[in-house]
CSV table of C-alpha atoms and ligand atoms in Angstrom, one decimal:
chain,number,residue,atom,x,y,z
A,11,MET,CA,22.0,-25.6,76.2
A,12,PHE,CA,20.1,-23.1,74.1
A,13,ASN,CA,21.3,-19.9,72.5
A,14,SER,CA,22.3,-17.3,75.1
A,15,GLU,CA,19.3,-15.1,73.9
A,16,PHE,CA,17.0,-17.5,75.7
A,17,TYR,CA,18.7,-17.0,79.1
A,18,ILE,CA,19.3,-13.3,78.6
A,19,ASN,CA,15.6,-12.9,77.9
A,20,ASN,CA,14.6,-14.9,81.0
A,21,ARG,CA,16.9,-12.8,83.2
A,22,GLN,CA,15.4,-9.6,81.8
A,23,LYS,CA,11.9,-10.8,82.7
A,24,VAL,CA,13.1,-11.4,86.3
A,25,ALA,CA,15.0,-8.1,86.6
A,26,SER,CA,12.0,-6.1,85.4
A,27,ASN,CA,10.2,-7.1,88.6
A,28,MET,CA,13.0,-6.0,90.9
A,29,LYS,CA,12.8,-2.8,93.0
A,30,ASP,CA,15.6,-0.3,92.6
A,31,ASN,CA,18.5,-0.7,94.9
A,32,SER,CA,18.1,-4.4,95.3
A,33,PHE,CA,19.7,-7.7,94.4
A,34,TYR,CA,18.5,-11.1,93.4
A,35,PHE,CA,20.4,-14.3,94.2
A,36,TRP,CA,20.4,-17.9,92.9
A,37,HIS,CA,22.6,-20.9,93.7
A,38,SER,CA,23.0,-23.8,91.3
A,39,GLY,CA,23.0,-26.4,94.2
A,40,SER,CA,25.8,-28.6,95.5
A,41,GLU,CA,26.7,-32.2,95.0
A,42,VAL,CA,25.3,-34.6,97.5
A,43,GLU,CA,27.4,-37.5,98.8
A,44,SER,CA,26.0,-41.0,98.1
A,45,SER,CA,28.6,-43.1,99.7
A,46,ASP,CA,32.3,-42.9,100.6
A,47,ASP,CA,34.0,-40.8,97.9
A,48,GLU,CA,31.0,-40.9,95.6
A,49,CYS,CA,28.3,-38.4,94.9
A,50,PHE,CA,24.8,-38.7,93.4
A,51,ALA,CA,24.4,-37.6,89.8
A,52,PHE,CA,24.3,-33.8,90.2
A,53,GLN,CA,20.9,-32.2,89.7
A,54,PRO,CA,21.2,-28.5,89.1
A,55,TYR,CA,18.6,-26.2,90.6
A,56,ARG,CA,16.2,-25.7,87.8
A,57,ASN,CA,15.5,-22.0,88.1
A,58,PHE,CA,19.3,-21.5,87.9
A,59,VAL,CA,19.3,-23.5,84.7
A,60,TYR,CA,16.4,-21.5,83.3
A,61,LEU,CA,18.4,-18.3,83.8
A,62,THR,CA,21.9,-19.4,82.8
A,63,GLY,CA,21.8,-22.7,81.0
A,64,LEU,CA,24.6,-23.9,83.3
A,65,ARG,CA,24.4,-27.3,85.0
A,66,VAL,CA,27.4,-27.1,87.3
A,67,PRO,CA,27.5,-27.3,91.1
A,68,ASP,CA,28.4,-24.4,93.4
A,69,ALA,CA,27.8,-21.5,91.0
A,70,LEU,CA,25.9,-18.4,91.9
A,71,LEU,CA,24.0,-15.9,89.8
A,72,VAL,CA,23.5,-12.4,91.1
A,73,ILE,CA,21.5,-9.7,89.5
A,74,THR,CA,21.8,-6.2,91.0
A,75,LYS,CA,19.7,-3.2,90.3
A,76,LEU,CA,21.4,-0.1,91.6
A,77,ASN,CA,20.2,3.4,90.6
A,78,ASN,CA,18.1,1.6,88.0
A,79,LYS,CA,21.1,0.0,86.4
A,80,VAL,CA,20.9,-3.7,86.1
A,81,SER,CA,24.1,-5.8,86.3
A,82,GLU,CA,24.6,-9.5,86.1
A,83,LEU,CA,27.4,-11.5,87.8
A,84,LEU,CA,28.3,-15.1,87.8
A,85,PHE,CA,30.3,-16.6,90.5
A,86,MET,CA,31.9,-19.9,89.5
A,87,HIS,CA,33.8,-22.6,91.3
A,88,ILE,CA,37.3,-22.5,89.6
A,89,PRO,CA,38.8,-26.0,89.7
A,90,THR,CA,42.2,-26.5,91.3
A,91,ALA,CA,45.0,-28.2,89.3
A,92,ARG,CA,44.4,-31.3,91.4
A,93,GLU,CA,40.6,-31.3,90.6
A,94,ASN,CA,41.5,-30.9,86.9
A,95,MET,CA,43.9,-33.8,87.1
A,96,TYR,CA,41.2,-36.1,88.6
A,97,THR,CA,38.0,-35.0,86.8
A,98,GLY,CA,39.2,-33.0,83.8
A,99,ALA,CA,37.2,-30.1,85.1
A,100,SER,CA,38.4,-26.8,83.6
A,101,PHE,CA,37.4,-23.2,83.5
A,102,ASP,CA,36.9,-21.4,80.3
A,103,GLU,CA,35.8,-17.8,81.0
A,104,GLU,CA,35.3,-16.8,77.3
A,105,LYS,CA,33.1,-19.8,76.7
A,106,LEU,CA,31.0,-19.1,79.8
A,107,LYS,CA,30.5,-15.5,78.6
A,108,LYS,CA,29.4,-16.7,75.2
A,109,ASP,CA,27.1,-19.4,76.5
A,110,THR,CA,25.3,-17.4,79.2
A,111,GLY,CA,25.5,-13.8,77.9
A,112,ILE,CA,26.9,-12.8,81.3
A,113,ASN,CA,30.1,-10.8,81.0
A,114,ASP,CA,31.1,-10.4,84.6
A,115,ILE,CA,32.5,-13.8,85.9
A,116,LYS,CA,34.1,-14.1,89.3
A,117,ASP,CA,35.6,-16.8,91.5
A,118,GLU,CA,32.9,-18.0,94.0
A,119,LYS,CA,35.4,-17.5,96.8
A,120,THR,CA,35.0,-13.8,96.4
A,121,PHE,CA,31.3,-13.9,96.9
A,122,ASP,CA,31.2,-12.8,100.6
A,123,ASP,CA,33.5,-9.9,99.8
A,124,PHE,CA,31.2,-8.9,96.9
A,125,ILE,CA,28.1,-8.9,99.2
A,126,SER,CA,29.9,-6.9,101.8
A,127,ARG,CA,31.0,-4.3,99.3
A,128,LEU,CA,27.5,-4.2,97.8
A,129,MET,CA,25.9,-3.6,101.1
A,130,PHE,CA,28.5,-1.1,102.3
A,131,GLY,CA,28.7,1.0,99.2
A,132,ASN,CA,24.9,1.2,98.3
A,133,ASP,CA,21.6,1.8,99.9
A,134,VAL,CA,20.3,-1.7,99.3
A,135,GLN,CA,17.0,-2.3,101.1
A,136,ASP,CA,15.6,-5.4,99.3
A,137,ALA,CA,17.0,-8.8,98.5
A,138,TYR,CA,15.3,-11.4,96.4
A,139,MET,CA,15.8,-15.0,96.9
A,140,ASP,CA,14.5,-18.0,95.2
A,141,MET,CA,13.8,-20.3,98.1
A,142,ALA,CA,12.1,-23.5,97.0
A,143,LYS,CA,9.7,-24.6,99.7
A,144,TRP,CA,10.9,-28.1,100.3
A,145,ARG,CA,9.9,-30.3,103.2
A,146,ILE,CA,11.1,-29.1,106.5
A,147,TYR,CA,13.4,-32.0,107.0
A,148,TYR,CA,15.2,-31.5,103.6
A,149,PRO,CA,18.8,-30.4,103.8
A,150,TYR,CA,19.3,-26.7,104.3
A,151,ASN,CA,19.7,-25.2,100.9
A,152,LYS,CA,22.1,-22.4,100.0
A,153,GLU,CA,19.4,-19.8,99.5
A,154,CYS,CA,18.1,-20.3,103.0
A,155,GLU,CA,21.6,-20.3,104.3
A,156,LEU,CA,22.4,-17.0,102.7
A,157,ALA,CA,19.0,-15.5,103.8
A,158,ASP,CA,19.9,-16.4,107.3
A,159,ARG,CA,23.4,-14.9,107.1
A,160,LEU,CA,22.0,-11.7,105.5
A,161,LYS,CA,19.3,-11.3,108.2
A,162,LYS,CA,22.0,-11.5,110.9
A,163,ALA,CA,24.4,-9.1,109.2
A,164,TYR,CA,21.8,-6.7,107.9
A,165,PRO,CA,18.6,-6.9,109.9
A,166,PHE,CA,17.0,-4.0,108.1
A,167,LEU,CA,17.1,-5.9,104.8
A,168,ASN,CA,13.8,-6.9,103.3
A,169,ILE,CA,14.1,-10.5,102.0
A,170,HIS,CA,11.5,-11.5,99.5
A,171,ASN,CA,11.0,-15.1,98.5
A,172,MET,CA,10.3,-15.0,94.8
A,173,TYR,CA,10.1,-18.8,94.2
A,174,SER,CA,6.5,-19.0,93.1
A,175,LYS,CA,6.7,-15.9,90.9
A,176,ALA,CA,10.0,-17.2,89.3
A,177,CYS,CA,8.4,-20.5,88.6
A,178,LYS,CA,5.4,-19.0,86.8
A,179,TYR,CA,7.6,-17.9,84.0
A,180,ARG,CA,8.4,-21.6,83.4
A,181,THR,CA,4.9,-22.7,82.7
A,182,ILE,CA,4.7,-21.1,79.2
A,183,LYS,CA,7.3,-22.7,77.0
A,184,SER,CA,9.4,-20.9,74.4
A,185,LYS,CA,10.0,-22.4,70.9
A,186,GLU,CA,13.3,-23.9,71.9
A,187,GLU,CA,11.9,-25.4,75.1
A,188,ILE,CA,9.1,-27.0,73.0
A,189,GLU,CA,11.6,-28.4,70.6
A,190,ALA,CA,13.5,-29.9,73.5
A,191,HIS,CA,10.3,-31.6,74.8
A,192,ARG,CA,9.6,-32.9,71.3
A,193,LYS,CA,13.0,-34.4,71.0
A,194,ALA,CA,12.7,-36.0,74.5
A,195,CYS,CA,9.4,-37.6,73.4
A,196,LYS,CA,10.9,-38.8,70.1
A,197,ILE,CA,13.8,-40.5,71.9
A,198,THR,CA,11.3,-42.0,74.4
A,199,GLU,CA,9.3,-43.3,71.4
A,200,GLU,CA,12.3,-44.9,69.8
A,201,ALA,CA,13.3,-46.5,73.1
A,202,VAL,CA,9.8,-47.8,73.9
A,203,LYS,CA,9.6,-49.3,70.4
A,204,LYS,CA,12.9,-51.0,71.0
A,205,MET,CA,11.5,-52.7,74.1
A,206,LEU,CA,8.3,-53.7,72.3
A,207,LEU,CA,10.2,-55.4,69.6
A,208,ASN,CA,12.4,-57.3,72.0
A,209,MET,CA,10.4,-58.3,75.0
A,210,LYS,CA,9.3,-61.8,75.7
A,211,PRO,CA,7.7,-63.6,78.6
A,212,GLY,CA,10.3,-64.8,81.0
A,213,MET,CA,12.5,-61.8,80.8
A,214,LYS,CA,13.0,-59.8,83.9
A,215,GLU,CA,11.4,-56.3,84.0
A,216,CYS,CA,14.8,-54.7,84.1
A,217,GLU,CA,16.0,-56.8,81.2
A,218,ILE,CA,13.3,-55.3,79.1
A,219,GLU,CA,14.1,-51.9,80.5
A,220,ALA,CA,17.7,-52.3,79.4
A,221,TYR,CA,16.5,-51.9,75.7
A,222,TYR,CA,15.0,-48.6,76.7
A,223,ASP,CA,18.2,-47.5,78.5
A,224,PHE,CA,20.3,-48.6,75.5
A,225,VAL,CA,18.5,-46.1,73.2
A,226,LEU,CA,18.8,-43.3,75.7
A,227,LYS,CA,22.5,-43.9,76.1
A,228,SER,CA,22.9,-43.9,72.3
A,229,TYR,CA,21.7,-40.3,72.5
A,230,GLY,CA,24.3,-39.5,75.1
A,231,LEU,CA,21.8,-39.5,78.0
A,232,LYS,CA,23.4,-41.0,81.0
A,233,TYR,CA,20.1,-41.1,82.9
A,234,PRO,CA,16.4,-40.9,82.1
A,235,ALA,CA,14.4,-38.0,83.3
A,236,PHE,CA,13.3,-40.0,86.3
A,237,SER,CA,13.5,-43.6,87.6
A,238,THR,CA,11.8,-46.0,85.2
A,239,ILE,CA,8.8,-48.0,86.4
A,240,ALA,CA,8.6,-51.4,84.7
A,241,ALA,CA,6.0,-53.3,86.6
A,242,ALA,CA,4.6,-56.5,85.3
A,243,GLY,CA,1.5,-58.3,86.5
A,244,PRO,CA,0.2,-57.4,89.9
A,245,ARG,CA,3.2,-55.1,90.6
A,246,ALA,CA,1.6,-52.6,88.3
A,247,CYS,CA,-0.9,-51.9,91.1
A,248,THR,CA,2.0,-50.3,93.2
A,249,LEU,CA,2.1,-46.8,91.8
A,250,HIS,CA,5.9,-46.2,92.3
A,251,TYR,CA,7.3,-49.7,91.9
A,252,VAL,CA,10.9,-49.2,90.8
A,253,ASP,CA,12.6,-52.5,91.7
A,254,ASN,CA,11.9,-53.8,88.2
A,255,ASN,CA,13.7,-57.0,89.1
A,256,ILE,CA,11.1,-59.8,88.7
A,257,GLU,CA,10.6,-62.2,85.8
A,258,THR,CA,7.6,-61.5,83.6
A,259,ARG,CA,5.2,-64.3,82.8
A,260,ASP,CA,3.3,-65.2,79.7
A,261,GLY,CA,-0.2,-63.6,79.7
A,262,GLU,CA,0.8,-60.7,82.0
A,263,MET,CA,0.8,-57.0,81.0
A,264,ILE,CA,3.7,-54.8,81.9
A,265,LEU,CA,3.2,-51.2,82.9
A,266,PHE,CA,6.0,-48.7,81.9
A,267,ASP,CA,6.2,-45.2,83.3
A,268,LEU,CA,9.3,-43.6,81.9
A,269,GLY,CA,10.8,-40.7,80.0
A,270,ALA,CA,13.9,-39.4,78.4
A,271,HIS,CA,14.9,-35.8,78.5
A,272,TRP,CA,16.7,-33.3,76.2
A,273,ASP,CA,18.5,-30.3,77.6
A,274,LEU,CA,16.8,-31.4,80.9
A,275,TYR,CA,13.3,-31.0,79.3
A,276,ALA,CA,11.5,-34.2,80.2
A,277,ALA,CA,9.1,-36.6,78.5
A,278,ASP,CA,6.8,-38.5,80.8
A,279,VAL,CA,4.9,-41.4,79.3
A,280,SER,CA,3.1,-44.5,80.6
A,281,ARG,CA,2.0,-47.5,78.6
A,282,THR,CA,0.7,-50.9,79.5
A,283,TYR,CA,1.6,-53.6,77.1
A,284,PRO,CA,1.0,-57.4,76.9
A,285,VAL,CA,4.3,-59.1,77.5
A,286,ASN,CA,3.6,-61.8,74.9
A,287,GLY,CA,2.3,-59.3,72.3
A,288,LYS,CA,-1.4,-60.0,72.6
A,289,TYR,CA,-4.0,-58.8,75.2
A,290,THR,CA,-6.4,-61.3,76.7
A,291,PRO,CA,-10.1,-60.3,76.2
A,292,ARG,CA,-10.3,-59.2,79.8
A,293,GLN,CA,-7.1,-57.1,79.7
A,294,LYS,CA,-8.3,-55.5,76.5
A,295,GLU,CA,-11.7,-54.6,78.1
A,296,LEU,CA,-10.1,-53.0,81.1
A,297,TYR,CA,-7.3,-51.3,79.0
A,298,ASN,CA,-9.9,-49.6,76.8
A,299,CYS,CA,-11.7,-48.2,79.9
A,300,VAL,CA,-8.5,-46.3,80.7
A,301,LEU,CA,-7.8,-45.3,77.1
A,302,LYS,CA,-11.3,-43.8,76.8
A,303,GLY,CA,-10.7,-41.9,80.0
A,304,LEU,CA,-7.5,-40.4,78.5
A,305,ASN,CA,-9.0,-39.7,75.1
A,306,ALA,CA,-11.9,-37.8,76.7
A,307,ALA,CA,-9.4,-35.5,78.5
A,308,LEU,CA,-7.3,-35.1,75.4
A,309,ALA,CA,-10.4,-34.0,73.5
A,310,LEU,CA,-10.9,-31.1,75.9
A,311,SER,CA,-7.2,-30.1,76.1
A,312,LYS,CA,-7.1,-26.6,74.6
A,313,PRO,CA,-6.6,-23.0,75.7
A,314,GLY,CA,-9.2,-21.7,78.1
A,315,GLN,CA,-9.9,-25.2,79.6
A,316,LYS,CA,-9.5,-25.5,83.4
A,317,LYS,CA,-6.7,-28.0,83.9
A,318,ASN,CA,-8.3,-29.6,87.0
A,319,GLU,CA,-11.5,-30.5,85.1
A,320,LEU,CA,-9.5,-32.8,82.8
A,321,GLN,CA,-8.9,-35.1,85.8
A,322,LEU,CA,-12.6,-35.2,86.6
A,323,ILE,CA,-13.6,-36.0,83.0
A,324,SER,CA,-11.1,-38.9,82.8
A,325,LYS,CA,-12.5,-40.2,86.0
A,326,LYS,CA,-16.1,-39.9,85.0
A,327,VAL,CA,-15.6,-41.6,81.7
A,328,MET,CA,-13.6,-44.4,83.3
A,329,ALA,CA,-16.4,-44.9,85.9
A,330,GLU,CA,-19.0,-45.0,83.2
A,331,GLU,CA,-17.0,-47.6,81.3
A,332,LEU,CA,-16.5,-49.7,84.4
A,333,ILE,CA,-20.3,-49.6,85.0
A,334,LYS,CA,-20.9,-50.7,81.4
A,335,ILE,CA,-18.7,-53.8,81.8
A,336,GLY,CA,-20.2,-54.6,85.2
A,337,LYS,CA,-17.1,-54.0,87.3
A,338,ILE,CA,-18.8,-51.4,89.5
A,339,ASN,CA,-22.4,-50.3,90.0
A,340,LYS,CA,-22.1,-46.7,91.0
A,341,ILE,CA,-19.8,-43.9,89.8
A,342,GLU,CA,-18.2,-43.3,93.3
A,343,GLU,CA,-17.0,-46.9,93.4
A,344,ILE,CA,-14.3,-46.0,91.0
A,345,ASP,CA,-12.3,-44.6,94.0
A,346,GLN,CA,-11.2,-48.0,94.9
A,347,TYR,CA,-9.5,-48.5,91.5
A,348,TYR,CA,-8.4,-44.9,90.7
A,349,PHE,CA,-6.6,-42.9,93.4
A,350,HIS,CA,-4.0,-40.6,92.0
A,351,GLY,CA,-3.9,-37.2,90.1
A,352,SER,CA,-4.2,-37.4,86.4
A,353,GLY,CA,-1.4,-35.2,85.2
A,354,HIS,CA,1.1,-32.5,86.0
A,355,PHE,CA,3.1,-29.8,84.4
A,356,ILE,CA,6.3,-30.9,82.9
A,357,GLY,CA,9.4,-29.0,81.9
A,358,LEU,CA,12.9,-28.8,83.4
A,359,ASN,CA,11.4,-31.0,86.2
A,360,THR,CA,9.4,-34.0,85.4
A,361,HIS,CA,6.9,-32.8,88.0
A,362,ASP,CA,7.3,-29.2,87.0
A,363,VAL,CA,6.4,-26.1,88.8
A,364,GLY,CA,3.3,-24.0,88.2
A,365,ASP,CA,0.5,-26.3,89.1
A,366,ASP,CA,-2.3,-24.5,90.9
A,367,PRO,CA,-5.8,-25.7,91.3
A,368,ASP,CA,-7.4,-22.9,89.2
A,369,MET,CA,-4.9,-23.1,86.4
A,370,VAL,CA,-6.4,-22.4,83.0
A,371,LEU,CA,-4.6,-23.9,80.0
A,372,CYS,CA,-2.8,-21.5,77.7
A,373,GLU,CA,-1.0,-22.0,74.4
A,374,ASP,CA,2.6,-23.4,74.8
A,375,MET,CA,2.0,-25.1,78.1
A,376,VAL,CA,3.3,-28.6,78.4
A,377,PHE,CA,1.8,-31.1,80.8
A,378,THR,CA,0.9,-34.8,81.1
A,379,LEU,CA,-2.4,-36.6,81.4
A,380,GLU,CA,-2.2,-40.0,83.1
A,381,PRO,CA,-5.4,-41.8,84.0
A,382,GLY,CA,-5.0,-45.3,85.4
A,383,LEU,CA,-7.0,-48.1,87.0
A,384,TYR,CA,-5.6,-50.6,89.5
A,385,PHE,CA,-7.4,-53.8,90.1
A,386,LYS,CA,-5.6,-55.6,92.9
A,387,ASP,CA,-8.4,-58.2,92.9
A,388,GLU,CA,-7.4,-59.2,89.4
A,389,GLY,CA,-3.7,-58.5,89.6
A,390,ILE,CA,-4.0,-55.9,86.8
A,391,GLY,CA,-2.8,-52.3,86.8
A,392,ILE,CA,-3.1,-50.0,83.8
A,393,ARG,CA,-1.9,-46.5,83.3
A,394,ILE,CA,-1.7,-44.6,80.0
A,395,GLU,CA,0.1,-41.3,80.1
A,396,ASP,CA,1.0,-38.8,77.4
A,397,THR,CA,3.0,-35.6,77.3
A,398,ILE,CA,0.9,-32.9,75.7
A,399,LEU,CA,1.5,-29.4,74.2
A,400,ILE,CA,-1.3,-26.9,74.2
A,401,THR,CA,-1.5,-25.3,70.8
A,402,ARG,CA,-3.5,-22.3,69.6
A,403,ASP,CA,-6.7,-24.2,69.3
A,404,GLY,CA,-6.2,-27.6,70.8
A,405,CYS,CA,-3.3,-29.8,71.7
A,406,GLU,CA,-0.5,-31.8,70.2
A,407,VAL,CA,0.3,-35.1,71.8
A,408,LEU,CA,4.1,-35.0,71.8
A,409,SER,CA,4.3,-38.7,72.8
A,410,GLY,CA,1.5,-39.7,70.3
A,411,GLY,CA,3.9,-41.8,68.3
A,412,ILE,CA,4.2,-44.3,71.0
A,413,PRO,CA,1.6,-47.0,70.3
A,414,LYS,CA,-1.4,-47.0,72.6
A,415,ASP,CA,-4.4,-48.5,70.7
A,416,VAL,CA,-4.8,-52.2,71.2
A,417,ASP,CA,-4.7,-53.1,67.5
A,418,GLU,CA,-1.8,-50.8,66.8
A,419,ILE,CA,0.2,-52.3,69.7
A,420,GLU,CA,-0.5,-55.9,68.7
A,421,ALA,CA,0.4,-55.2,65.1
A,422,PHE,CA,3.6,-53.4,66.1
A,423,MET,CA,4.7,-56.2,68.5
A,424,LYS,CA,4.0,-58.8,65.9
A,425,GLY,CA,6.7,-57.1,63.8
A,426,GLY,CA,9.3,-58.2,66.3
A,427,ARG,CA,8.2,-61.8,66.6
A,428,ALA,CA,8.9,-64.8,64.5
B,4,LIG,MN1,4.8,-40.7,84.4
């Protein structure tokens, strides 16, 4: 986690937009059972992390503004002796205060009593929630649950959903957030290079992936930022292939879409490499169509540029290249080979918040560009994706150290071969 100043500053931004006599509520999320006596790896609610730095389940942050005085409270699950015995979980109030900059820390069991007293003793008219708008069939989250209870108990209360506004703050990255992205990209680079130097035809996709995982774990990362795609040969045409369990063959390419994270800030990178270290002339020809599409978008990535147009320029350039090599005759025909978006914001979430169709790029935004072409008819799928930081007058490709030019890739892979 970052220095507490970062979180204090973020909370101040949020509090400055609250009306007087109101409160704002966030929940860190709860663990989800995966099978008997096991839970999935816990994923904290990212706006909660942005405001506290904490990554624990069942914690609550409340900001109150009463008579124009802002107060911050943290409600924490306090482990029982038995929990401590099993998981080692402990509760260190002083450390929590220091890490978060929040001085008022309470047991989460007292939360209902706190809300009752808050409502009873003050003229609170407005409550702010941070209700992510998930799909209707997603499990009921704690924000919605509390909103429901509040509405029943205090029907006069105006409940505002601040999710979109709260997420806007996250689209411009601070210095420490940019450094975290940079580190995530560096780890990813080291991990991809490790795979490149070790992969050989005949290895299973996941066997190659294991070299990547090894590097991540050596940095203490138990999991990557998202499930790795390692898709060789025709499987690269399946956009979200994650089985990664088939043997690679000589002469095939393998498409990787992967990323490490640092302090939860993600890298998201795609590369398509020849398993045996050398592209065939046809693979090289098609690969360069995608690379030119990416480079055209990179050249335009700077403050003031409409983000959506980057997608169109990649597509146009790839179509022109496909016409040149005789794969298609008309620009529109590219739709059969290119059918996904070409990039997204990235941050605490790999697919981060903040995307809107009219978004204009600003300094310190971080996002990805990921053009691809998928030729089912030739059993070839290619995607090249970089994680990019917008700078004052252009962009910095944070993942630029991961080989992506054909010559560079072949020379690098040769280094690992006898
Ligand atoms: Mn990706």
